[in-house]
């Protein structure tokens, strides 16, 4: 395991722990102030690069590691195009969450930008992305 992957494995635990805390504290209906845990989880899952959109990430690896990841970013039926699209969508969502705070309303509940399922999928996606990247980079 490279130092980069080791660092990622430690960082992603923060997001997984926040999701676990959300589950433990959640009631039906969910208390609005708990939504911060999901938003924080999404931010924590990708905290090392603040805006690693697909093109930026691919270019960083080309420029600084001399590695072209375009042939490696695929798994379980998800091709390069799909990987880039999902990464860019998660980065957009992350940006939305980081730059806007959610107001808690005592009236009608607001739609929250990060659903629990979204965070679970983002964590799984990032783990797959790191594993695919790790396979492509020299030790």
XYZ file of N, CA, C and O in Angstrom:
556
model
N 0.848 -1.167 0.000
C 0.000 0.000 0.000
C 0.903 1.242 0.000
O 1.811 1.357 0.801
N 0.630 2.159 -0.921
C 1.414 3.385 -0.991
C 1.049 4.321 0.156
O 0.015 4.164 0.803
N 1.906 5.323 0.390
C 1.603 6.320 1.428
C 0.342 7.097 1.075
O -0.431 7.464 1.958
N 0.135 7.341 -0.220
C -1.069 8.063 -0.653
C -2.322 7.257 -0.320
O -3.299 7.803 0.196
N -2.296 5.957 -0.614
C -3.473 5.139 -0.310
C -3.664 5.008 1.195
O -4.792 5.062 1.693
N -2.570 4.875 1.927
C -2.659 4.795 3.387
C -3.302 6.069 3.956
O -4.180 6.006 4.817
N -2.894 7.215 3.434
C -3.476 8.490 3.854
C -4.960 8.542 3.517
O -5.791 8.984 4.325
N -5.317 8.086 2.307
C -6.726 8.059 1.915
C -7.537 7.169 2.848
O -8.629 7.540 3.281
N -7.015 5.998 3.162
C -7.744 5.056 4.021
C -8.022 5.676 5.394
O -9.090 5.459 5.962
N -7.081 6.460 5.902
C -7.306 7.159 7.174
C -8.344 8.257 7.009
O -9.223 8.424 7.846
N -8.259 9.021 5.917
C -9.183 10.137 5.686
C -10.619 9.665 5.469
O -11.562 10.289 5.964
N -10.792 8.587 4.728
C -12.141 8.133 4.405
C -12.859 7.629 5.658
O -14.091 7.657 5.726
N -12.093 7.236 6.668
C -12.705 6.787 7.924
C -13.499 7.917 8.571
O -14.513 7.671 9.221
N -13.028 9.167 8.395
C -13.778 10.300 8.944
C -15.186 10.342 8.352
O -16.172 10.519 9.061
N -15.281 10.181 7.041
C -16.585 10.208 6.373
C -17.443 9.028 6.826
O -18.641 9.180 7.092
N -16.839 7.858 6.925
C -17.590 6.676 7.357
C -18.067 6.829 8.804
O -19.193 6.450 9.137
N -17.235 7.432 9.668
C -17.636 7.652 11.055
C -18.781 8.653 11.152
O -19.703 8.480 11.950
N -18.733 9.707 10.340
C -19.829 10.674 10.347
C -21.140 10.022 9.892
O -22.205 10.296 10.449
N -21.057 9.158 8.902
C -22.246 8.442 8.442
C -22.781 7.525 9.541
O -23.988 7.458 9.783
N -21.890 6.862 10.245
C -22.295 5.992 11.353
C -22.964 6.809 12.466
O -24.000 6.416 13.007
N -22.407 7.974 12.774
C -23.013 8.844 13.795
C -24.397 9.318 13.357
O -25.322 9.384 14.171
N -24.530 9.632 12.078
C -25.842 10.029 11.569
C -26.845 8.903 11.806
O -27.954 9.130 12.290
N -26.447 7.681 11.464
C -27.343 6.533 11.652
C -27.717 6.338 13.126
O -28.861 6.053 13.453
N -26.738 6.515 14.019
C -26.995 6.307 15.441
C -27.919 7.373 16.031
O -28.717 7.094 16.913
N -27.810 8.597 15.540
C -28.590 9.709 16.089
C -29.906 9.945 15.366
O -30.759 10.676 15.859
N -30.058 9.335 14.221
C -31.212 9.597 13.376
C -32.500 9.078 14.012
O -32.531 8.027 14.641
N -33.550 9.856 13.845
C -34.880 9.463 14.300
C -35.821 9.592 13.110
O -35.431 10.061 12.051
N -37.050 9.202 13.288
C -38.018 9.326 12.208
C -39.113 10.289 12.650
O -39.853 9.967 13.566
N -39.253 11.454 12.095
C -38.469 12.012 10.989
C -37.108 12.500 11.485
O -36.944 12.781 12.670
N -36.123 12.595 10.578
C -34.781 13.025 10.978
C -34.803 14.452 11.533
O -35.523 15.304 11.027
N -34.024 14.678 12.564
C -33.886 16.032 13.097
C -33.056 16.850 12.116
O -32.002 16.394 11.661
N -33.481 18.037 11.754
C -32.789 18.845 10.734
C -31.322 19.121 11.058
O -30.491 19.158 10.166
N -30.987 19.276 12.330
C -29.598 19.595 12.681
C -28.637 18.432 12.448
O -27.425 18.616 12.397
N -29.165 17.232 12.235
C -28.299 16.077 11.955
C -27.803 16.062 10.513
O -26.833 15.368 10.192
N -28.454 16.823 9.647
C -28.055 16.845 8.237
C -26.622 17.317 8.064
O -25.965 16.980 7.095
N -26.122 18.082 9.014
C -24.750 18.565 8.939
C -23.759 17.398 8.898
O -22.696 17.496 8.291
N -24.112 16.290 9.510
C -23.213 15.135 9.510
C -23.015 14.566 8.103
O -21.909 14.179 7.730
N -24.096 14.532 7.314
C -23.966 14.024 5.939
C -23.158 14.999 5.090
O -22.317 14.587 4.292
N -23.424 16.286 5.250
C -22.683 17.279 4.468
C -21.207 17.233 4.845
O -20.331 17.239 3.982
N -20.921 17.159 6.131
C -19.536 17.083 6.582
C -18.873 15.802 6.090
O -17.700 15.800 5.719
N -19.617 14.714 6.070
C -19.070 13.448 5.583
C -18.623 13.540 4.143
O -17.558 13.042 3.768
N -19.421 14.200 3.311
C -19.046 14.360 1.907
C -17.793 15.210 1.777
O -16.889 14.899 1.007
N -17.701 16.266 2.556
C -16.517 17.129 2.516
C -15.292 16.369 3.004
O -14.216 16.428 2.403
N -15.433 15.616 4.091
C -14.311 14.873 4.664
C -13.824 13.759 3.733
O -12.644 13.434 3.724
N -14.721 13.163 2.945
C -14.340 12.057 2.061
C -13.338 12.530 1.008
O -12.553 11.716 0.500
N -13.313 13.807 0.667
C -12.419 14.301 -0.396
C -11.643 15.522 0.056
O -11.420 16.446 -0.690
N -11.159 15.465 1.312
C -10.543 16.647 1.907
C -9.107 16.907 1.464
O -8.607 18.006 1.647
N -8.433 15.955 0.909
C -7.038 16.172 0.529
C -6.885 17.055 -0.706
O -5.959 17.832 -0.807
N -7.746 16.908 -1.667
C -7.778 17.805 -2.831
C -9.112 18.530 -2.754
O -10.152 17.897 -2.727
N -9.074 19.832 -2.722
C -10.303 20.570 -2.467
C -11.260 20.591 -3.647
O -12.441 20.773 -3.472
N -10.775 20.413 -4.843
C -11.665 20.384 -6.003
C -11.064 19.483 -7.076
O -10.735 19.952 -8.163
N -10.933 18.192 -6.783
C -10.270 17.305 -7.739
C -11.202 16.806 -8.845
O -11.489 15.624 -8.948
N -11.677 17.735 -9.672
C -12.498 17.330 -10.816
C -11.670 16.388 -11.690
O -10.438 16.356 -11.617
N -12.339 15.633 -12.523
C -11.671 14.565 -13.273
C -10.503 15.066 -14.123
O -9.408 14.497 -14.062
N -10.722 16.087 -14.915
C -9.640 16.570 -15.794
C -8.462 17.075 -14.988
O -7.307 16.834 -15.337
N -8.734 17.786 -13.903
C -7.676 18.310 -13.040
C -6.865 17.160 -12.429
O -5.639 17.196 -12.398
N -7.552 16.139 -11.955
C -6.880 15.001 -11.342
C -6.043 14.235 -12.359
O -4.883 13.893 -12.092
N -6.612 13.973 -13.523
C -5.858 13.268 -14.568
C -4.606 14.058 -14.959
O -3.526 13.486 -15.121
N -4.747 15.373 -15.079
C -3.610 16.212 -15.455
C -2.556 16.259 -14.350
O -1.353 16.222 -14.627
N -2.969 16.312 -13.103
C -2.015 16.291 -11.984
C -1.162 15.020 -12.018
O 0.047 15.077 -11.811
N -1.811 13.883 -12.270
C -1.059 12.634 -12.336
C -0.114 12.617 -13.530
O 1.004 12.116 -13.439
N -0.546 13.154 -14.662
C 0.344 13.230 -15.837
C 1.549 14.118 -15.537
O 2.686 13.761 -15.823
N 1.278 15.305 -14.975
C 2.336 16.289 -14.759
C 3.316 15.897 -13.666
O 4.522 16.086 -13.818
N 2.808 15.390 -12.542
C 3.663 15.191 -11.375
C 4.053 13.752 -11.092
O 5.033 13.511 -10.402
N 3.312 12.799 -11.621
C 3.663 11.400 -11.398
C 4.050 10.700 -12.695
O 4.516 9.571 -12.669
N 3.851 11.399 -13.830
C 4.173 10.795 -15.110
C 3.300 9.592 -15.423
O 3.734 8.673 -16.125
N 2.074 9.583 -14.906
C 1.174 8.447 -15.076
C -0.109 8.916 -15.757
O -0.707 9.908 -15.360
N -0.507 8.185 -16.800
C -1.776 8.464 -17.471
C -2.800 7.463 -16.938
O -2.685 6.261 -17.156
N -3.784 7.974 -16.224
C -4.770 7.114 -15.569
C -5.962 6.758 -16.450
O -6.833 5.996 -16.029
N -6.002 7.284 -17.666
C -7.194 7.095 -18.495
C -7.490 5.623 -18.793
O -8.643 5.257 -18.979
N -6.477 4.784 -18.839
C -6.709 3.357 -19.090
C -7.028 2.581 -17.812
O -7.372 1.404 -17.879
N -6.911 3.239 -16.662
C -7.085 2.540 -15.383
C -8.382 2.867 -14.675
O -8.807 2.129 -13.796
N -8.989 3.970 -15.019
C -10.198 4.392 -14.312
C -11.426 3.693 -14.875
O -12.236 4.272 -15.582
N -11.591 2.446 -14.515
C -12.780 1.666 -14.865
C -12.875 0.489 -13.913
O -11.868 -0.030 -13.443
N -14.094 0.114 -13.590
C -14.354 -1.037 -12.730
C -15.844 -1.342 -12.770
O -16.666 -0.475 -13.034
N -16.183 -2.569 -12.516
C -17.581 -3.022 -12.416
C -18.519 -2.389 -13.449
O -19.572 -1.857 -13.112
N -18.122 -2.414 -14.694
C -18.986 -1.889 -15.749
C -18.976 -0.372 -15.869
O -19.695 0.184 -16.684
N -18.197 0.306 -15.068
C -18.097 1.770 -15.139
C -16.837 2.112 -15.933
O -15.728 1.773 -15.517
N -17.026 2.769 -17.091
C -15.877 3.105 -17.931
C -15.344 4.492 -17.582
O -15.869 5.177 -16.708
N -14.281 4.914 -18.267
C -13.633 6.194 -18.000
C -14.629 7.344 -18.041
O -14.645 8.204 -17.162
N -15.481 7.350 -19.044
C -16.462 8.415 -19.176
C -17.385 8.471 -17.955
O -17.661 9.543 -17.408
N -17.848 7.316 -17.518
C -18.721 7.246 -16.349
C -18.007 7.655 -15.069
O -18.583 8.332 -14.221
N -16.751 7.245 -14.936
C -15.960 7.604 -13.754
C -15.775 9.118 -13.702
O -15.986 9.747 -12.658
N -15.393 9.716 -14.838
C -15.194 11.163 -14.878
C -16.490 11.904 -14.566
O -16.498 12.878 -13.801
N -17.588 11.422 -15.112
C -18.885 12.065 -14.884
C -19.280 12.014 -13.407
O -19.723 13.014 -12.834
N -19.092 10.857 -12.778
C -19.449 10.733 -11.357
C -18.534 11.557 -10.473
O -18.999 12.211 -9.529
N -17.230 11.542 -10.770
C -16.289 12.339 -9.979
C -16.644 13.815 -10.088
O -16.696 14.531 -9.083
N -16.908 14.287 -11.287
C -17.277 15.696 -11.476
C -18.582 16.031 -10.750
O -18.708 17.116 -10.162
N -19.537 15.117 -10.762
C -20.807 15.358 -10.064
C -20.587 15.434 -8.554
O -21.158 16.310 -7.884
N -19.738 14.562 -8.005
C -19.443 14.614 -6.571
C -18.689 15.895 -6.216
O -18.925 16.491 -5.170
N -17.807 16.345 -7.102
C -17.069 17.582 -6.836
C -18.012 18.785 -6.851
O -17.878 19.701 -6.046
N -18.978 18.771 -7.755
C -19.955 19.856 -7.804
C -20.798 19.855 -6.528
O -21.011 20.899 -5.910
N -21.239 18.675 -6.119
C -22.030 18.569 -4.896
C -21.201 19.011 -3.699
O -21.684 19.748 -2.837
N -19.950 18.594 -3.653
C -19.058 18.999 -2.558
C -18.948 20.517 -2.512
O -19.050 21.127 -1.450
N -18.734 21.139 -3.663
C -18.642 22.596 -3.724
C -19.909 23.264 -3.238
O -19.862 24.254 -2.498
N -21.046 22.712 -3.645
C -22.325 23.261 -3.205
C -22.458 23.200 -1.686
O -22.936 24.129 -1.049
N -22.017 22.108 -1.102
C -22.162 21.920 0.332
C -21.166 22.782 1.104
O -21.506 23.349 2.140
N -19.968 22.902 0.601
C -18.933 23.666 1.291
C -19.263 25.153 1.302
O -19.042 25.835 2.301
N -19.800 25.644 0.227
C -19.980 27.081 0.087
C -21.367 27.592 0.466
O -21.643 28.774 0.327
N -22.222 26.719 0.950
C -23.549 27.124 1.411
C -23.877 26.403 2.698
O -23.702 25.197 2.792
N -24.341 27.143 3.667
C -24.810 26.470 4.877
C -26.318 26.291 4.752
O -27.000 27.088 4.113
N -26.797 25.265 5.361
C -28.223 24.956 5.296
C -28.917 25.603 6.483
O -28.494 25.447 7.617
N -29.946 26.331 6.226
C -30.716 26.959 7.302
C -31.738 25.969 7.821
O -32.457 25.338 7.056
N -31.779 25.862 9.117
C -32.758 24.980 9.744
C -34.053 25.761 9.877
O -34.090 26.858 10.419
N -35.108 25.185 9.350
C -36.403 25.852 9.342
C -37.377 25.103 10.242
O -37.543 23.894 10.102
N -38.031 25.831 11.171
C -39.016 25.150 12.015
C -40.300 24.825 11.248
O -41.109 24.043 11.699
N -40.453 25.448 10.072
C -41.645 25.215 9.253
C -41.472 23.925 8.455
O -41.042 22.923 8.973
N -41.766 24.002 7.187
C -41.647 22.834 6.306
C -40.179 22.428 6.177
O -39.309 23.283 6.007
N -39.886 21.140 6.277
C -38.501 20.694 6.137
C -37.962 20.992 4.736
O -38.671 20.865 3.744
N -36.705 21.407 4.699
C -36.053 21.706 3.428
C -35.466 20.436 2.836
O -35.121 19.496 3.553
N -35.327 20.420 1.533
C -34.660 19.297 0.868
C -33.166 19.446 1.126
O -32.590 20.506 0.893
N -32.550 18.400 1.609
C -31.131 18.451 1.938
C -30.297 18.041 0.738
O -30.660 17.113 0.012
N -29.168 18.724 0.514
C -28.370 18.449 -0.682
C -27.674 17.098 -0.679
O -27.361 16.560 -1.723
N -27.415 16.530 0.505
C -26.728 15.240 0.585
C -27.644 14.240 1.267
O -27.993 14.388 2.431
N -28.023 13.246 0.532
C -28.816 12.154 1.078
C -27.857 11.111 1.663
O -26.705 11.015 1.249
N -28.345 10.346 2.596
C -27.520 9.306 3.209
C -26.975 8.359 2.141
O -25.793 8.006 2.150
N -27.830 7.974 1.206
C -27.412 7.074 0.136
C -26.336 7.713 -0.746
O -25.419 7.036 -1.204
N -26.438 9.043 -0.962
C -25.426 9.760 -1.738
C -24.054 9.629 -1.086
O -23.045 9.397 -1.754
N -24.015 9.819 0.235
C -22.744 9.733 0.943
C -22.178 8.325 0.886
O -20.987 8.133 0.639
N -23.025 7.319 1.065
C -22.561 5.926 0.967
C -21.976 5.643 -0.418
O -20.927 5.021 -0.548
N -22.679 6.105 -1.452
C -22.205 5.891 -2.820
C -20.914 6.651 -3.083
O -20.013 6.144 -3.764
N -20.794 7.866 -2.558
C -19.576 8.658 -2.754
C -18.380 7.978 -2.099
O -17.298 7.896 -2.691
N -18.562 7.476 -0.900
C -17.474 6.779 -0.199
C -17.050 5.537 -0.985
O -15.861 5.301 -1.220
N -18.019 4.741 -1.433
C -17.691 3.534 -2.207
C -17.004 3.908 -3.524
O -16.014 3.269 -3.915
N -17.517 4.940 -4.199
C -16.918 5.390 -5.452
C -15.468 5.823 -5.237
O -14.572 5.437 -5.990
N -15.228 6.621 -4.201
C -13.869 7.105 -3.947
C -12.927 5.967 -3.595
O -11.757 5.975 -3.992
N -13.413 4.978 -2.877
C -12.573 3.807 -2.578
C -12.201 3.071 -3.860
O -11.049 2.660 -4.044
N -13.163 2.885 -4.764
C -12.876 2.232 -6.047
C -11.919 3.071 -6.884
O -11.017 2.536 -7.534
N -12.111 4.386 -6.873
C -11.247 5.277 -7.648
C -9.807 5.220 -7.134
O -8.855 5.134 -7.917
N -9.636 5.215 -5.824
C -8.298 5.128 -5.247
C -7.667 3.778 -5.572
O -6.491 3.715 -5.926
N -8.435 2.722 -5.490
C -7.894 1.392 -5.810
C -7.458 1.316 -7.265
O -6.375 0.794 -7.571
N -8.264 1.854 -8.179
C -7.904 1.850 -9.608
C -6.672 2.719 -9.863
O -5.787 2.348 -10.644
N -6.592 3.839 -9.186
C -5.443 4.729 -9.333
C -4.196 4.082 -8.769
O -3.117 4.144 -9.348
N -4.349 3.429 -7.632
C -3.232 2.763 -6.975
C -2.627 1.667 -7.865
O -1.417 1.524 -7.948
N -3.485 0.939 -8.566
C -2.999 -0.109 -9.474
C -2.205 0.469 -10.638
O -1.300 -0.181 -11.152
N -2.539 1.691 -11.036
C -1.910 2.292 -12.209
C -0.599 3.010 -11.900
O 0.175 3.288 -12.795
N -0.375 3.311 -10.639
C 0.816 4.103 -10.293
C 1.929 3.197 -9.790
O 1.680 2.214 -9.096
N 3.177 3.561 -10.149
C 4.319 2.757 -9.673
C 4.472 2.871 -8.176
O 4.152 3.893 -7.581
N 4.945 1.825 -7.574
C 5.121 1.799 -6.111
C 6.220 2.710 -5.636
O 7.055 3.150 -6.310
